[in-house]
Short mmCIF file of C-alpha atoms in Angstrom, two decimals:
data_model
loop_
_atom_site.label_atom_id
_atom_site.label_comp_id
_atom_site.label_asym_id
_atom_site.label_seq_id
_atom_site.Cartn_x
_atom_site.Cartn_y
_atom_site.Cartn_z
CA UNK E 599 0.10 -0.34 -0.17
CA UNK E 600 0.97 3.69 -0.47
CA UNK E 601 -1.51 4.08 2.43
CA UNK E 602 1.46 6.18 4.74
CA UNK E 603 2.12 8.42 1.23
CA UNK E 604 -0.49 10.98 2.70
CA UNK E 605 2.30 12.61 4.27
CA UNK E 606 4.43 13.54 1.30
CA UNK E 607 3.71 17.09 -0.30
CA UNK E 608 5.37 17.46 -3.86
CA UNK E 609 7.38 20.83 -4.03
CA UNK E 610 4.95 22.29 -6.47
CA UNK E 611 2.06 21.56 -4.36
CA UNK E 612 3.56 23.34 -0.82
CA UNK E 613 4.93 26.24 -3.16
CA UNK E 614 1.43 26.82 -5.30
CA UNK E 615 -1.09 25.78 -2.05
CA UNK E 616 -1.83 29.89 -1.50
CA UNK E 617 -3.36 29.76 -4.75
CA UNK E 618 -5.17 26.96 -3.71
CA UNK E 619 -9.23 27.01 -3.14
CA UNK E 620 -9.54 26.84 0.79
CA UNK E 621 -10.80 22.92 0.87
CA UNK E 622 -7.48 22.33 -1.24
CA UNK E 623 -5.65 24.19 1.12
CA UNK E 624 -6.88 22.45 4.17
CA UNK E 625 -5.53 19.24 2.40
CA UNK E 626 -2.09 20.47 1.39
CA UNK E 627 -2.15 21.48 4.87
CA UNK E 628 -2.46 18.56 6.26
CA UNK E 629 -5.23 19.98 8.35
CA UNK E 630 -8.00 17.23 6.89
CA UNK E 631 -6.21 13.89 7.46
CA UNK E 632 -4.99 15.16 10.77
CA UNK E 633 -8.44 14.90 11.92
CA UNK E 634 -9.35 12.17 10.68
CA UNK E 635 -6.18 10.19 11.72
CA UNK E 636 -6.83 11.79 15.23
CA UNK E 637 -10.90 10.08 15.21
CA UNK E 638 -8.65 6.68 14.02
CA UNK E 639 -5.84 6.75 16.50
CA UNK E 640 -8.24 7.46 19.56
CA UNK E 641 -11.06 5.05 18.02
CA UNK E 642 -9.02 1.90 16.93
CA UNK E 643 -6.53 1.66 19.52
CA UNK E 644 -8.98 1.68 21.82
CA UNK E 645 -10.82 -1.10 19.89
CA UNK E 646 -8.15 -3.30 19.46
CA UNK E 647 -6.49 -3.35 22.77
CA UNK E 648 -10.38 -4.26 24.05
CA UNK E 649 -10.22 -7.26 21.63
CA UNK E 650 -6.58 -8.51 22.68
CA UNK E 651 -7.46 -8.05 26.45
CA UNK E 652 -11.19 -9.38 26.45
CA UNK E 653 -11.73 -11.48 23.35
CA UNK E 654 -15.29 -11.51 23.10
CA UNK E 655 -17.23 -14.63 22.50
CA UNK E 656 -13.75 -16.13 21.57
CA UNK E 657 -14.35 -19.40 23.60
CA UNK E 658 -17.13 -21.13 21.25
CA UNK E 659 -14.73 -20.31 18.16
CA UNK E 660 -12.23 -22.81 16.96
CA UNK E 661 -8.09 -22.03 17.52
CA UNK E 662 -7.90 -20.90 14.00
CA UNK E 663 -10.53 -18.36 13.96
CA UNK E 664 -8.91 -17.17 17.06
CA UNK E 665 -5.78 -17.11 16.00
CA UNK E 666 -6.35 -15.28 12.70
CA UNK E 667 -8.60 -12.96 15.19
CA UNK E 668 -6.03 -11.95 17.24
CA UNK E 669 -3.21 -11.47 14.17
CA UNK E 670 -5.87 -9.01 12.94
CA UNK E 671 -6.37 -7.10 16.09
CA UNK E 672 -2.32 -7.00 16.58
CA UNK E 673 -2.14 -5.86 13.06
CA UNK E 674 -4.27 -3.37 13.39
CA UNK E 675 -2.69 -1.82 16.87
CA UNK E 676 0.50 -1.80 15.86
CA UNK E 677 -0.93 0.48 12.06
CA UNK E 678 -2.35 3.01 14.73
CA UNK E 679 -0.05 3.45 17.04
CA UNK E 680 2.52 5.34 15.02
CA UNK E 681 -0.23 7.78 14.09
CA UNK E 682 0.49 10.60 16.35
CA UNK E 683 3.71 10.93 14.68
CA UNK E 684 1.92 11.17 11.18
CA UNK E 685 -0.21 13.66 12.79
CA UNK E 686 2.59 16.13 13.83
CA UNK E 687 4.29 15.59 10.49
CA UNK E 688 1.13 16.54 8.80
CA UNK E 689 0.85 19.70 10.81
CA UNK E 690 4.20 20.57 11.18
CA UNK E 691 7.43 18.97 9.63
CA UNK E 692 9.06 15.75 9.87
CA UNK E 693 11.82 16.48 12.84
CA UNK E 694 12.73 12.84 13.50
CA UNK E 695 15.22 11.75 10.63
CA UNK E 696 15.78 9.67 7.87
CA UNK E 697 15.48 6.44 9.48
CA UNK E 698 12.64 6.92 11.56
CA UNK E 699 11.06 7.67 8.75
CA UNK E 700 12.24 4.87 6.76
CA UNK E 701 11.54 2.15 10.05
CA UNK E 702 8.01 3.91 10.60
CA UNK E 703 6.93 3.71 7.43
CA UNK E 704 7.97 0.39 6.92
CA UNK E 705 6.20 -0.74 10.23
CA UNK E 706 2.93 0.55 8.84
CA UNK E 707 3.09 -0.92 5.83
CA UNK E 708 3.72 -4.30 7.43
CA UNK E 709 1.01 -4.22 9.34
CA UNK E 710 -1.02 -2.97 6.88
CA UNK E 711 -0.08 -6.01 4.32
CA UNK E 712 -0.76 -8.43 7.63
CA UNK E 713 -4.16 -7.11 8.09
CA UNK E 714 -5.29 -6.93 4.83
CA UNK E 715 -3.74 -10.94 3.98
CA UNK E 716 -6.00 -11.95 7.56
CA UNK E 717 -9.04 -10.31 6.43
CA UNK E 718 -8.64 -12.23 3.51
CA UNK E 719 -7.38 -15.41 5.31
CA UNK E 720 -10.58 -15.12 7.52
CA UNK E 721 -13.25 -14.82 4.63
CA UNK E 722 -11.92 -18.03 3.11
CA UNK E 723 -11.94 -19.83 6.27
CA UNK E 724 -15.01 -19.36 7.07
CA UNK E 725 -16.55 -20.44 3.13
CA UNK E 726 -14.20 -23.14 4.17
CA UNK E 727 -16.16 -23.83 7.08
CA UNK E 728 -19.34 -24.04 5.60
CA UNK E 729 -17.99 -26.68 2.56
CA UNK E 730 -16.27 -28.70 5.02
CA UNK E 731 -12.57 -27.84 3.58
CA UNK E 732 -11.55 -26.54 6.67
CA UNK E 733 -9.73 -29.10 8.74
CA UNK E 734 -7.87 -31.01 5.64
CA UNK E 735 -6.83 -27.46 4.45
CA UNK E 736 -5.27 -26.32 7.65
CA UNK E 737 -4.12 -29.88 8.51
CA UNK E 738 -2.00 -29.00 5.25
CA UNK E 739 -0.87 -25.93 5.86
CA UNK E 740 -1.20 -25.72 9.80
CA UNK E 741 -1.83 -22.24 11.71
CA UNK E 742 1.14 -21.63 12.82
CA UNK E 743 3.26 -21.61 9.54
CA UNK E 744 0.04 -19.95 8.22
CA UNK E 745 0.94 -16.84 10.25
CA UNK E 746 4.45 -16.75 9.78
CA UNK E 747 3.81 -17.01 6.15
CA UNK E 748 1.22 -13.94 6.06
CA UNK E 749 3.76 -11.38 8.05
CA UNK E 750 6.65 -12.78 5.89
CA UNK E 751 5.26 -11.63 2.78
CA UNK E 752 3.98 -8.81 4.43
CA UNK E 753 7.40 -7.40 5.05
CA UNK E 754 8.47 -8.52 1.50
CA UNK E 755 6.21 -6.23 0.08
CA UNK E 756 6.89 -3.50 2.20
CA UNK E 757 10.56 -3.26 1.40
CA UNK E 758 10.34 -0.72 -1.27
CA UNK E 759 9.49 1.68 1.31
CA UNK E 760 12.97 1.15 3.23
CA UNK E 761 14.25 2.18 -0.59
CA UNK E 762 12.37 5.35 -1.44
CA UNK E 763 11.05 6.55 1.41
CA UNK E 764 13.73 9.71 1.58
CA UNK E 765 13.55 13.45 3.58
CA UNK E 766 12.80 15.95 1.48
CA UNK E 767 13.25 19.83 2.53
CA UNK E 768 10.55 22.21 0.62
CA UNK E 769 10.24 25.98 1.92
CA UNK E 770 12.12 25.02 5.18
CA UNK E 771 9.83 22.11 6.27
CA UNK E 772 11.11 18.60 6.27
CA UNK E 773 8.36 15.85 4.74
CA UNK E 774 8.94 12.29 4.79
CA UNK E 775 7.92 10.99 1.29
CA UNK E 776 8.73 8.65 -1.74
CA UNK E 777 11.25 9.58 -3.99
CA UNK E 778 11.57 7.56 -6.64
CA UNK E 779 14.98 7.52 -8.80
CA UNK E 780 12.72 6.84 -12.43
CA UNK E 781 9.25 6.06 -13.50
CA UNK E 782 9.60 2.15 -14.22
CA UNK E 783 10.53 2.41 -10.36
CA UNK E 784 7.45 4.64 -9.29
CA UNK E 785 4.95 2.14 -11.62
CA UNK E 786 6.40 -1.11 -9.96
CA UNK E 787 5.77 0.27 -6.88
CA UNK E 788 2.45 1.51 -7.62
CA UNK E 789 1.38 -1.94 -9.30
CA UNK E 790 2.41 -3.61 -6.55
CA UNK E 791 0.30 -2.07 -4.60
CA UNK E 792 -2.43 -2.23 -6.70
CA UNK E 793 -2.29 -5.67 -7.69
CA UNK E 794 -2.31 -6.70 -4.16
CA UNK E 795 -5.34 -4.41 -3.08
CA UNK E 796 -7.29 -5.63 -6.25
CA UNK E 797 -6.89 -9.26 -5.32
CA UNK E 798 -7.59 -8.85 -1.25
CA UNK E 799 -10.90 -7.11 -2.34
CA UNK E 800 -11.78 -9.40 -4.95
CA UNK E 801 -11.04 -12.20 -2.62
CA UNK E 802 -12.93 -11.51 0.39
CA UNK E 803 -15.85 -10.22 -1.68
CA UNK E 804 -16.14 -13.45 -3.61
CA UNK E 805 -15.43 -15.81 -0.37
CA UNK E 806 -18.48 -13.71 1.65
CA UNK E 807 -20.84 -13.73 -1.50
CA UNK E 808 -20.38 -17.53 -1.79
CA UNK E 809 -20.74 -17.95 1.67
CA UNK E 810 -24.37 -15.68 1.34
CA UNK E 811 -25.48 -17.98 -0.82
CA UNK E 812 -24.41 -21.39 0.57
CA UNK E 813 -26.05 -20.11 4.26
CA UNK E 814 -29.21 -19.21 2.38
CA UNK E 815 -29.34 -21.93 -0.04
CA UNK E 816 -28.98 -24.46 3.27
CA UNK E 817 -31.81 -22.12 4.98
CA UNK E 818 -34.04 -22.12 1.65
CA UNK E 819 -35.01 -18.48 2.68
CA UNK E 820 -33.25 -15.35 3.31
CA UNK E 821 -31.90 -14.73 6.83
CA UNK E 822 -31.49 -10.96 8.09
CA UNK E 823 -29.73 -11.90 10.27
CA UNK E 824 -27.16 -13.70 8.36
CA UNK E 825 -27.65 -11.17 5.58
CA UNK E 826 -26.58 -8.19 7.51
CA UNK E 827 -23.44 -8.91 9.29
CA UNK E 828 -22.10 -10.13 5.74
CA UNK E 829 -23.04 -7.56 4.01
CA UNK E 830 -21.56 -5.23 6.14
CA UNK E 831 -18.29 -6.49 5.71
CA UNK E 832 -18.00 -6.70 2.08
CA UNK E 833 -19.66 -3.10 1.96
CA UNK E 834 -16.97 -1.65 4.49
CA UNK E 835 -14.28 -3.33 3.33
CA UNK E 836 -15.12 -2.04 -0.45
CA UNK E 837 -16.38 1.54 0.79
CA UNK E 838 -12.41 1.95 2.71
CA UNK E 839 -10.43 0.12 -0.17
CA UNK E 840 -11.98 0.77 -3.39
CA UNK E 841 -11.27 4.84 -2.93
CA UNK E 842 -7.65 4.31 -2.60
CA UNK E 843 -6.96 1.83 -4.97
CA UNK E 844 -8.67 3.57 -7.82
CA UNK E 845 -5.97 6.59 -6.95
CA UNK E 846 -3.62 4.22 -7.22
CA UNK E 847 -4.65 2.86 -11.08
CA UNK E 848 -4.91 7.02 -12.06
CA UNK E 849 -1.80 7.46 -10.80
CA UNK E 850 -0.06 4.66 -12.39
CA UNK E 851 -2.06 6.01 -15.62
CA UNK E 852 -0.77 9.36 -14.94
CA UNK E 853 2.75 7.95 -14.49
CA UNK E 854 2.46 5.90 -18.19
CA UNK E 855 0.96 8.91 -19.77
CA UNK E 856 3.45 11.57 -18.02
CA UNK E 857 0.34 13.38 -17.00
CA UNK E 858 1.58 16.35 -14.43
CA UNK E 859 -1.97 17.32 -13.91
CA UNK E 860 -3.00 13.83 -12.76
CA UNK E 861 -0.32 12.97 -10.79
CA UNK E 862 -0.59 16.25 -8.72
CA UNK E 863 -4.17 15.21 -8.17
CA UNK E 864 -3.39 11.93 -7.08
CA UNK E 865 -0.83 13.35 -4.67
CA UNK E 866 -4.04 15.26 -3.04
CA UNK E 867 -6.27 12.20 -3.23
CA UNK E 868 -3.60 9.89 -1.33
CA UNK E 869 -4.00 12.31 1.52
CA UNK E 870 -7.59 11.37 2.19
CA UNK E 871 -7.79 8.08 1.00
CA UNK E 872 -4.59 7.41 2.82
CA UNK E 873 -6.03 8.17 6.05
CA UNK E 874 -9.39 6.85 4.92
CA UNK E 875 -7.49 3.26 5.17
CA UNK E 876 -6.82 3.88 8.66
CA UNK E 877 -10.69 3.85 9.53
CA UNK E 878 -10.68 0.00 8.13
CA UNK E 879 -8.23 -0.55 11.36
CA UNK E 880 -11.12 0.99 13.23
CA UNK E 881 -13.85 -0.92 12.43
CA UNK E 882 -12.31 -4.20 12.30
CA UNK E 883 -13.20 -4.84 16.34
CA UNK E 884 -16.43 -4.32 15.39
CA UNK E 885 -16.82 -6.49 12.32
CA UNK E 886 -14.51 -9.54 13.34
CA UNK E 887 -14.02 -9.76 16.68
CA UNK E 888 -17.43 -8.60 18.40
CA UNK E 889 -19.42 -10.37 15.11
CA UNK E 890 -17.33 -13.61 14.64
CA UNK E 891 -19.38 -15.72 17.21
CA UNK E 892 -22.57 -15.03 15.24
CA UNK E 893 -20.98 -15.81 11.76
CA UNK E 894 -19.50 -18.78 13.01
CA UNK E 895 -22.34 -20.21 14.69
CA UNK E 896 -24.23 -19.81 11.68
CA UNK E 897 -21.39 -21.58 9.39
CA UNK E 898 -21.59 -24.03 11.96
CA UNK E 899 -25.35 -24.99 11.45
CA UNK E 900 -24.91 -24.32 7.74
CA UNK E 901 -22.44 -27.18 7.83
CA UNK E 902 -24.86 -29.49 9.42
CA UNK E 903 -27.92 -28.80 7.44
CA UNK E 904 -25.60 -29.60 4.37
CA UNK E 905 -24.19 -32.91 6.15
CA UNK E 906 -27.83 -34.00 6.48
CA UNK E 907 -29.18 -32.99 2.82
CA UNK E 908 -26.10 -34.70 1.66
CA UNK E 909 -26.25 -37.66 4.02
CA UNK E 910 -29.37 -38.70 5.06
CA UNK E 911 -30.04 -41.60 7.69
CA UNK E 912 -31.26 -44.66 6.58
CA UNK E 913 -34.04 -45.34 8.79
CA UNK E 914 -33.71 -48.86 10.47
CA UNK E 915 -35.65 -51.98 10.45
CA UNK E 916 -37.52 -53.40 13.08
CA UNK E 917 -35.52 -56.76 14.54
CA UNK E 918 -38.77 -59.19 12.69
CA UNK E 919 -38.01 -57.75 9.40
CA UNK E 920 -34.36 -57.71 9.66
CA UNK E 921 -34.22 -61.26 10.46
CA UNK E 922 -36.60 -62.87 8.11
CA UNK E 923 -34.41 -65.02 5.98
CA UNK E 924 -36.97 -66.72 4.26
CA UNK E 925 -36.65 -70.11 6.08
#
């Protein structure tokens, strides 16, 4: 993700900020993103700490679901903890040095990638629970190996941040932002983020839509208790991530076509859409940790119903008939 890139301010944007309309000036000075990030920090840190400590209704969940939800809460928490640093950088300047610029951004990227992959894994897990493939799949992979692989992939995807993040001085203001050596490098980073984002969005949407269809097929009618949580998960994920992914796609087009105007627009848009993605880390406890018991119970009942429909029990015969051999 280039989620942390909302702190970047190009020299052209900064030098002409005074000539922009008021709402663009607010964005360029970082006021709107700072307010949004402050809200995310206060609500998200509290919510994820509550999930880690309280673990609501987890006693009825499988060990796989508990491990994924704990990993999701940890990822979201560590993603939100550095936000005060970015809020200060939005309102003033980056005064923490190059090493902190790279490491803090790397941490945020790792946690965002980990959170995305965990949400994707949870959606697949719930679908596999209904189609009775959960135990077989996780016996082959193993939950500990899956979590290690998940974090390893997240760190590998975040490596470009260590290369492109630099300190830039504009009108005596220091910014921690991406500094690409070439258009090819910028395209490579943008395409990686876009592909990961679209892949996660597609898998989550398809998994929950298939789960919804399976549940309704088993129940033989639409159940609002099953429709609402699944719909809220899909809609929230789409609403919070599609704007950022769309901005990435526009940036790919801008770099490919060398359109400076479109790229400048993307620089403004990243400030808002990047901050919005942090809202996902705030609502995850409500969407997953505090509703997982209801959704998993629904999946278990659907699985049991499918087993009964597919494997009906043969009624036993009375002893007199079974012992009748014709003698």
